[in-house]
XYZ file of C-alpha atoms in Angstrom:
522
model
C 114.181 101.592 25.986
C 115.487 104.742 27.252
C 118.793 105.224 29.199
C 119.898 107.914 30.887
C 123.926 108.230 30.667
C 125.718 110.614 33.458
C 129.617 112.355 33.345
C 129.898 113.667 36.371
C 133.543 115.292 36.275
C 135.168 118.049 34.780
C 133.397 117.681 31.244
C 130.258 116.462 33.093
C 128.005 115.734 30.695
C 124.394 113.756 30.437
C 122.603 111.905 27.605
C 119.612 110.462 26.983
C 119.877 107.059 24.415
C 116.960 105.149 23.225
C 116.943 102.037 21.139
C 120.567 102.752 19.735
C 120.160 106.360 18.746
C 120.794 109.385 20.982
C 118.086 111.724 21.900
C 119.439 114.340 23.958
C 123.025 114.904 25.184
C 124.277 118.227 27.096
C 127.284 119.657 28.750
C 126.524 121.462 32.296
C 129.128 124.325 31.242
C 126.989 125.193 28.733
C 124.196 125.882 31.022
C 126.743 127.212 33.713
C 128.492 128.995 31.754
C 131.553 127.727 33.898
C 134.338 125.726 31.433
C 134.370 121.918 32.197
C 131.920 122.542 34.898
C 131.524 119.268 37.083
C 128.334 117.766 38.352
C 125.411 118.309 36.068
C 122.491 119.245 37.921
C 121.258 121.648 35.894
C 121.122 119.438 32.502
C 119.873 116.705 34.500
C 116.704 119.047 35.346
C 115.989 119.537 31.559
C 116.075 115.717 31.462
C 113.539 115.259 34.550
C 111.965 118.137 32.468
C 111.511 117.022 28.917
C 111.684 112.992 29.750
C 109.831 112.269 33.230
C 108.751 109.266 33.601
C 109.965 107.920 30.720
C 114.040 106.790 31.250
C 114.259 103.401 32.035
C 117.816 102.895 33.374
C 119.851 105.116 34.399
C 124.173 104.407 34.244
C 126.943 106.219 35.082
C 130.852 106.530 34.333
C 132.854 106.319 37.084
C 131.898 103.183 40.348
C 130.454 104.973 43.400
C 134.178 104.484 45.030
C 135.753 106.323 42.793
C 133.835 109.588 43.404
C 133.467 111.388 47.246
C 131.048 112.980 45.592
C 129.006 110.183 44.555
C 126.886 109.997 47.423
C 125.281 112.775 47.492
C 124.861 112.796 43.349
C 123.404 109.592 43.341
C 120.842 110.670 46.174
C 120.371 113.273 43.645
C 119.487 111.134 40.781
C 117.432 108.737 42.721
C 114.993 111.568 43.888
C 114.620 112.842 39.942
C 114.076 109.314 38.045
C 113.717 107.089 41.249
C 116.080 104.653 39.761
C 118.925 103.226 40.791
C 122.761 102.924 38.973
C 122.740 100.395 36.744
C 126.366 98.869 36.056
C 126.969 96.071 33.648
C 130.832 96.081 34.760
C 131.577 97.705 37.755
C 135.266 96.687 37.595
C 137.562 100.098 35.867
C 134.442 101.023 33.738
C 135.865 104.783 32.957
C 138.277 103.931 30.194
C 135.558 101.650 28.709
C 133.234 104.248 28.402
C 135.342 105.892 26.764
C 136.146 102.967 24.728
C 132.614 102.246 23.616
C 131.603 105.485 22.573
C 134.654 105.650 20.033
C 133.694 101.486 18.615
C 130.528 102.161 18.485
C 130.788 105.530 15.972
C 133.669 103.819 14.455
C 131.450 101.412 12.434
C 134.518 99.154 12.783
C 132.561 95.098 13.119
C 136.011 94.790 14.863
C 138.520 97.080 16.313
C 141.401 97.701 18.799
C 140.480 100.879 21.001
C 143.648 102.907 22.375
C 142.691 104.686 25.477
C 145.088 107.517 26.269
C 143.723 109.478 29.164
C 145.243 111.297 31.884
C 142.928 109.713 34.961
C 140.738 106.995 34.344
C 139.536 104.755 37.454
C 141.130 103.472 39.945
C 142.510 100.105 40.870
C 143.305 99.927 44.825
C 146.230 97.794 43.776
C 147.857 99.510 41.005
C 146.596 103.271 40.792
C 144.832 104.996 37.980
C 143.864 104.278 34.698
C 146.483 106.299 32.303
C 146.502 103.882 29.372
C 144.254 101.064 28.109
C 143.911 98.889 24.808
C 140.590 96.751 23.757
C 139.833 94.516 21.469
C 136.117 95.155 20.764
C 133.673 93.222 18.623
C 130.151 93.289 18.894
C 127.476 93.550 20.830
C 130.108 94.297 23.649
C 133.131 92.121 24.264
C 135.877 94.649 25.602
C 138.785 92.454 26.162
C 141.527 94.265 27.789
C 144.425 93.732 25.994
C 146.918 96.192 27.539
C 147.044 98.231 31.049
C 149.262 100.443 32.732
C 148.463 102.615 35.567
C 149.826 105.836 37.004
C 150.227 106.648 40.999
C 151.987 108.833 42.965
C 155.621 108.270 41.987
C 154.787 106.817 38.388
C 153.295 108.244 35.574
C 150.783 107.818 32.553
C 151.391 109.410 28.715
C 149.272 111.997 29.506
C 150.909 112.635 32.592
C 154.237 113.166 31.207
C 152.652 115.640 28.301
C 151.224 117.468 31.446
C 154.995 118.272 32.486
C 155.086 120.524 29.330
C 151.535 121.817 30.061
C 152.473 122.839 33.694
C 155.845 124.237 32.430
C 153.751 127.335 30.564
C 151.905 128.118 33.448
C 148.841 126.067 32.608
C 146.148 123.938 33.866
C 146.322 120.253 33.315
C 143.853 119.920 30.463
C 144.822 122.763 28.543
C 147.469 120.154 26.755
C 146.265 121.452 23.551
C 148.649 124.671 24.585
C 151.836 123.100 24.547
C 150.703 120.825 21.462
C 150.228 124.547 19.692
C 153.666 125.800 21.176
C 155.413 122.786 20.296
C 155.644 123.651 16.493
C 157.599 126.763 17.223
C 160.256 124.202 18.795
C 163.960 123.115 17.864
C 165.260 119.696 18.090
C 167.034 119.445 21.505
C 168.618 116.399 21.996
C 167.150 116.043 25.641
C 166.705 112.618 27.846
C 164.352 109.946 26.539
C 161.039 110.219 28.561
C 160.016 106.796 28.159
C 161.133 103.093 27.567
C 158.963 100.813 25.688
C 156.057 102.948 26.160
C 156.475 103.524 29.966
C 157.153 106.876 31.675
C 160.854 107.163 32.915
C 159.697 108.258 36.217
C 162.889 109.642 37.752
C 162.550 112.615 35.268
C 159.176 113.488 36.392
C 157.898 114.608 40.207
C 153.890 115.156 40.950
C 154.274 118.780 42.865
C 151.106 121.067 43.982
C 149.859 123.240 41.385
C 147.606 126.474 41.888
C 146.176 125.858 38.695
C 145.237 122.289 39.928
C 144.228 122.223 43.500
C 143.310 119.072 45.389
C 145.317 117.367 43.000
C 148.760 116.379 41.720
C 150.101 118.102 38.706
C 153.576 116.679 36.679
C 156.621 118.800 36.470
C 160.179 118.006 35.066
C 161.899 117.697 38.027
C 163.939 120.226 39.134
C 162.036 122.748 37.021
C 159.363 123.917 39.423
C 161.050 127.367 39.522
C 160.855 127.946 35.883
C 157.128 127.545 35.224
C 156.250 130.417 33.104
C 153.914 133.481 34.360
C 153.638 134.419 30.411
C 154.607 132.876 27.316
C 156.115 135.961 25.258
C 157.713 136.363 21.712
C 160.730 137.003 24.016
C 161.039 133.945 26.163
C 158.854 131.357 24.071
C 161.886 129.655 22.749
C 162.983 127.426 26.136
C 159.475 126.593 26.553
C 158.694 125.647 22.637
C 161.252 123.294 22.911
C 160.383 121.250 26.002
C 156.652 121.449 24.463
C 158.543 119.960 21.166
C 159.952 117.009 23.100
C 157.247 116.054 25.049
C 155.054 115.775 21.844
C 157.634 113.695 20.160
C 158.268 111.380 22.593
C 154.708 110.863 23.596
C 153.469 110.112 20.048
C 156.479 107.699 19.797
C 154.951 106.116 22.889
C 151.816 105.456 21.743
C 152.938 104.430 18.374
C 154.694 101.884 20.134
C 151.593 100.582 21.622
C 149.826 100.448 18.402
C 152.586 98.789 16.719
C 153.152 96.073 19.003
C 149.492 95.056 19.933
C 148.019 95.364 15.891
C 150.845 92.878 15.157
C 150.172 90.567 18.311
C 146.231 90.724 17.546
C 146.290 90.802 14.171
C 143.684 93.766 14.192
C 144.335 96.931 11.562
C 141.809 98.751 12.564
C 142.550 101.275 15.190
C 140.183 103.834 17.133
C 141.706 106.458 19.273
C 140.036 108.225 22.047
C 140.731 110.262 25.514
C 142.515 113.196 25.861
C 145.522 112.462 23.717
C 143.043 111.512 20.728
C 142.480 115.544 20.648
C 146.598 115.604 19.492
C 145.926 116.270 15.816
C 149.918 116.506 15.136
C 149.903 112.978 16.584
C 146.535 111.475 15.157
C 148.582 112.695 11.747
C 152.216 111.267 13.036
C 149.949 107.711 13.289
C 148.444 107.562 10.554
C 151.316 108.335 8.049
C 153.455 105.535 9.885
C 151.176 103.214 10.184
C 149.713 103.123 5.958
C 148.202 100.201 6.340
C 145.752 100.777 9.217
C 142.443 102.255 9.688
C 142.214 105.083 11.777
C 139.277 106.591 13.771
C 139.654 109.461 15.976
C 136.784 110.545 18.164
C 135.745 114.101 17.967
C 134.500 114.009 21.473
C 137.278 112.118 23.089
C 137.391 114.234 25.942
C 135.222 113.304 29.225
C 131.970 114.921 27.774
C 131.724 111.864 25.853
C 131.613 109.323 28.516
C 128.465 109.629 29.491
C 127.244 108.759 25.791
C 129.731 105.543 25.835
C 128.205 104.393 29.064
C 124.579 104.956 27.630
C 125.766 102.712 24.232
C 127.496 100.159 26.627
C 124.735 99.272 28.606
C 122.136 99.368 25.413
C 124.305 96.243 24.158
C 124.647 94.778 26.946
C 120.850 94.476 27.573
C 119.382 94.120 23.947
C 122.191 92.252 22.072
C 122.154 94.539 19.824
C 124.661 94.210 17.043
C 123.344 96.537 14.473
C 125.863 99.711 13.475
C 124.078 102.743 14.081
C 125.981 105.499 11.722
C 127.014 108.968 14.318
C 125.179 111.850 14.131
C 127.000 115.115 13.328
C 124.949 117.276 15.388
C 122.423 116.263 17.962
C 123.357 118.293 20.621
C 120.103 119.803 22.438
C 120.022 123.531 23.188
C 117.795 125.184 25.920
C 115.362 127.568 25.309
C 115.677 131.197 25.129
C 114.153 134.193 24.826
C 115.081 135.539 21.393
C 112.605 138.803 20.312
C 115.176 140.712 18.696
C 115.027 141.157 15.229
C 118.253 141.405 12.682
C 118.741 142.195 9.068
C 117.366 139.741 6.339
C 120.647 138.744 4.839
C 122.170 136.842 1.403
C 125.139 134.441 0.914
C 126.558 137.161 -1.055
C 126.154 139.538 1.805
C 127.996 136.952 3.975
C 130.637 136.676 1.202
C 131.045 140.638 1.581
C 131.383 140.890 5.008
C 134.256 138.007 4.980
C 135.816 139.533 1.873
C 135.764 143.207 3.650
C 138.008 141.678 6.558
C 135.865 141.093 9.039
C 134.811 138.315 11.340
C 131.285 136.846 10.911
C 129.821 134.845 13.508
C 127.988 131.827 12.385
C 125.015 130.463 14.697
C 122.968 127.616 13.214
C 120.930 124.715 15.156
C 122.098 123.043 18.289
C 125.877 123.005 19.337
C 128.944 121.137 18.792
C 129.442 119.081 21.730
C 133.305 118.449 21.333
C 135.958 120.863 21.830
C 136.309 122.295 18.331
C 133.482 124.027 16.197
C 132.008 122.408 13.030
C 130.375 125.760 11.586
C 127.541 125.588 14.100
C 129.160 128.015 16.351
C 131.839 129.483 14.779
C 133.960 132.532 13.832
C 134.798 132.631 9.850
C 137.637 135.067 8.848
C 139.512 135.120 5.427
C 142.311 132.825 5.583
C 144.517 135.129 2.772
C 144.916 137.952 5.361
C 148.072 138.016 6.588
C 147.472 139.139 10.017
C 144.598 136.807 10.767
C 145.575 134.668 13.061
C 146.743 137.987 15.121
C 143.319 139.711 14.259
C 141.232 136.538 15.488
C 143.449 135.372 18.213
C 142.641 139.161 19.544
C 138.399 138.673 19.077
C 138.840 135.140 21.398
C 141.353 136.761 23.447
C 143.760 133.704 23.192
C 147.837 133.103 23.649
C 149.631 134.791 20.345
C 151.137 131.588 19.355
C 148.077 129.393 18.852
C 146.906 128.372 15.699
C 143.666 128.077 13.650
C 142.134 125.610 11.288
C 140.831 126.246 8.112
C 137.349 124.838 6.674
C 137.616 123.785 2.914
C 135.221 121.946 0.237
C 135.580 118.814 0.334
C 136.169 118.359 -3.191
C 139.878 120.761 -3.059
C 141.134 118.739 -0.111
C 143.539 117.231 -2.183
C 144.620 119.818 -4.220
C 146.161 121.917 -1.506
C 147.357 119.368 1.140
C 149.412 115.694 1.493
C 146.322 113.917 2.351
C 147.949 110.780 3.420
C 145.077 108.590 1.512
C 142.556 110.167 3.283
C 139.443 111.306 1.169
C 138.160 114.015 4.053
C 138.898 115.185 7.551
C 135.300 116.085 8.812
C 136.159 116.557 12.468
C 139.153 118.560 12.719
C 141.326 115.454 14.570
C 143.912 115.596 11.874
C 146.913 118.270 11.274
C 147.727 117.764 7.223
C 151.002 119.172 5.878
C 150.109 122.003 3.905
C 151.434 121.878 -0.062
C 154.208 124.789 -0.980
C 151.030 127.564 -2.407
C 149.516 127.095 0.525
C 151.807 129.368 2.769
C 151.707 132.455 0.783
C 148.234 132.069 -0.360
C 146.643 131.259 2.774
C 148.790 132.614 5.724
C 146.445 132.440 8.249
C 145.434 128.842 9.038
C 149.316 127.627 8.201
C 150.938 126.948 10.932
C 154.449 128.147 11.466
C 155.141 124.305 11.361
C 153.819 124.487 7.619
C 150.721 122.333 8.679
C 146.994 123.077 9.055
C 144.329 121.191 11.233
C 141.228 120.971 8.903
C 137.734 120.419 8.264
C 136.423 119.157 5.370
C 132.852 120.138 4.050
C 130.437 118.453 1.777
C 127.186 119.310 2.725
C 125.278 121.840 5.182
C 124.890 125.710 5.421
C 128.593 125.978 5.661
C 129.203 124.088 2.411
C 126.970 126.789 0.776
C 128.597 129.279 2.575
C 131.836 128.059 1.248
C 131.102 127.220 -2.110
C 129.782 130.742 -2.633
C 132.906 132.672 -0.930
C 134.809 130.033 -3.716
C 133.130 131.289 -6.754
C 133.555 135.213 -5.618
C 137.219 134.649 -4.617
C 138.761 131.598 -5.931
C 139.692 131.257 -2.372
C 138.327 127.239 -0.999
C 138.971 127.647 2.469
C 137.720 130.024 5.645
C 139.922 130.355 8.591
C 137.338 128.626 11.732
C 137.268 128.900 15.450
C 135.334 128.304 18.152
C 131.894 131.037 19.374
C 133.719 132.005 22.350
C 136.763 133.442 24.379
C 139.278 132.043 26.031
C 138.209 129.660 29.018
C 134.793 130.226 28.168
C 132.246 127.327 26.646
C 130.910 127.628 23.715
C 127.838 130.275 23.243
C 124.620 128.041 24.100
C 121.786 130.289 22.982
C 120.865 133.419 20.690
C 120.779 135.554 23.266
C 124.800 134.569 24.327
C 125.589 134.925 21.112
C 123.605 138.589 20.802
C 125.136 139.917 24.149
C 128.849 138.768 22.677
C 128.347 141.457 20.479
C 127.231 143.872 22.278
C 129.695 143.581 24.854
C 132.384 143.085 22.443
C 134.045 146.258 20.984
C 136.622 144.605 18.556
C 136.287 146.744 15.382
C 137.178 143.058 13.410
C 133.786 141.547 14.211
C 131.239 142.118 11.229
C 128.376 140.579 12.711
C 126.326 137.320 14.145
C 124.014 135.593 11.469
C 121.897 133.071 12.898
C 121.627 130.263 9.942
C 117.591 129.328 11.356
C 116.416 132.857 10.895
C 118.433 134.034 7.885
C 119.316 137.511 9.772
C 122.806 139.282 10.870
C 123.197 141.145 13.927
């Protein structure tokens, strides 16, 4: 069985599921080239393409009422497979998707799901979806154990973060902007935002944003007039501190949640996905008060994933299924290119060179990363002992000065150079870890100015080599790692994006492209 899952908003993604494993799953930007594109006609072509006649059902993540759109996308879909929507709930069924995506990689048998999500769907009587709580078992029994809504004079978690967002200047889902500038903050003993978990709305007013057209965008009210044109090492300070406040209250907030509904269910195991499951200062803020849980943040927690969550959902729902079926790390599909350029045949120690000579080294292996952050299969590598690297790399993506970087260590020295908080890895770069004192000095350019580092662990793979080798030159466990791309632009797709980056890029800090499948630098 076959079943063809669609995102159609910002994010829009589509996958391709069959008999509990996934097949194929793509994000239209990356065939667009257009950040959080919306609509995904073109990936849905390389699905008529590469699987016609041969999807079954075809589901979707949002109810056709939800979406003025959806007309004309569904007429869309109906010409290309000839099948109609298939919806085993049709009642809210955004947050679930969302929901069922994170159980189902979880490989919890039972689990309450906490999602925390700026718009989900829309109830005619109570407004949007901001945060929901599940208590899932298998095949697929989401009970809905908590709701609360946001509309035009209330507001959501996510929401209220937004204020902070919109304060810099920025577009709604660029949160992870304000989470950055937040570390830089003091503790300014402002109003309380919330009371037991909901938004104190008087301090908040929905106004029209350029950045956001067509819909409303948060602000601190009475603050319209000092939303920042630039964030500067001059004026950061104002800003770094509303950006601290909003993150602590907001991660108080949800704590809140998970506190009160794992005692009421009796559930300790707790999955965390949406928009705010991206928050790895708060995924860490959880997890160190709450010991005794078990925590699992999805990687792709933004709206990309949906469209995989609807595709599990409806699997269950129609085949019973209750068998765990363990994630895959990478089975994102890549479109063809043409590639007839030929590099330099090149060695690990080569690689270890370039990285030890200051310079960049882009790293191309396989298909993509689907999520938000880079696993090593597009990535930029930089020595994380160099003092200006954050500076030097923040240049090469063209990003704000005050954002930070993670660092990619073996697996086996997690422990030795961070307060783990029991954890034995951190594959997926959803968890900030407070760096020990050595770090700082030794490795100035993933520490934050907080004193903590997001991280990714590694244990296996081309970048484990690559690591282990750069180790045993240097003594040195970790590389600094970032995203293939520039600032709000996807992630490179194909070879020959990740060739003309180069040549189009004149930054004398880039030492070259090596593509993993080929063994050759550019």
């Amino acid at each position: 069985m076959r079943i063809l899952g669609i995102a159609p908003n910002h994010d829009s993604s589509v996958c391709v599921y069959k008999d509990g494993e996934l097949e194929f799953f793509a994000k239209e930007e990356r065939f667009t080239r257009v950040k959080r594109d919306n609509f995904p006609f073109r990936v849905l072509d390389k699905v008529r393409d590469l699987f016609k006649g041969k999807i079954n059902h075809v589901t979707y993540t949002w109810t056709p009422d939800e979406d003025s759109h959806f007309e004309i996308f569904n007429a869309y879909v109906d010409k290309m497979f000839g099948l109609p929507m298939t919806y085993p709930d049709s009642r809210l069924p955004h947050h679930r998707t969302h929901a069922a995506m994170t159980f189902y990689n979880s490989q919890f048998k039972e689990a309450l799901v906490l999602v925390i999500d700026r718009n989900g769907s829309v109830d005619n009587e109570k407004g949007r979806q901001a945060e929901s709580i599940y208590q899932c078992t298998y095949p697929h029994t989401f009970t809905p154990v908590y709701q609360n809504y946001w509309t035009d004079h209330t507001f959501g978690i996510v929401k209220v973060y937004e204020a902070a967002t919109t304060l810099l200047g920025q577009n709604s889902l660029e949160n992870g902007k304000a989470m950055g500038l937040a570390a830089y903050g003091k503790n300014i003993k402002y109003k309380k935002l919330f009371k037991n978990s909901i938004p104190l709305h008087q301090q908040f007013e929905n106004i029209n944003f350029k950045l956001n057209p067509g819909q409303y965008t948060t602000m601190f009210k009475g603050l319209e007039n000092k939303i920042a044109s630039k964030i500067t090492p001059d004026n950061y300070q104002y800003y770094a501190d509303k950006c601290k406040h909003v993150q602590q209250e907001t991660q108080n907030a949800v704590l809140a949640l998970i506190k009160k509904f794992s005692t009421k269910t009796g559930i300790k195991n707790i999955c965390l996905t949406g928009g705010y499951a991206l928050n790895v200062v708060a995924n860490n803020f959880f997890i160190k008060h709450l010991p005794k849980c078990n925590f699992y943040m999805e990687p792709v927690a933004d709206d990309s994933g949906t469209s995989i969550g609807a595709a599990m959902f409806l699997y269950r729902v129609l085949t019973r299924d209750t068998k765990m079926y363990p994630r895959k790390d990478n089975f994102y599909h890549f479109y063809e290119n043409c590639f007839n350029r030929y590099g330099e045949a090149t060695s690990i120690n080569d690689l270890c060179r370039i990285l030890e000579n200051q310079k960049i080294l882009g790293l191309f292996e396989g298909a993509p990363e689907a999520g938000p952050r880079a696993l090593g299969h597009r990535s930029f590598l930089f020595d994380p002992r160099n003092p200006k690297g954050k500076d030097i790399v923040n240049t090469l993506k063209k990003r704000e000065w005050y954002r930070p970087f993670a660092g990619v260590i073996l697996k086996e020295k997690f422990a030795d150079y961070f307060e783990t908080l029991g954890l034995k890895d951190s594959p997926y770069m959803t968890i900030n870890f407070k760096c020990k004192p050595k770090m700082k000095k030794q490795f100035p350019a993933i520490v934050h100015v907080d004193g903590t580092c997001r991280v990714q662990t590694v244990a296996e793979g081309f970048l484990y080599t690559l690591l282990k080798a750069f180790y045993k030159k240097t003594g040195c466990p970790f590389l600094l790692n970032t995203s293939f791309n520039v600032a709000g632009s996807p992630l490179v797709q194909t070879k020959d994006e990740a060739i003309k980056f180069k040549d189009d890029t004149n930054n004398p800090h880039l030492g070259g492209i090596y593509f993993v499948d080929d063994k050759t630098l550019f």
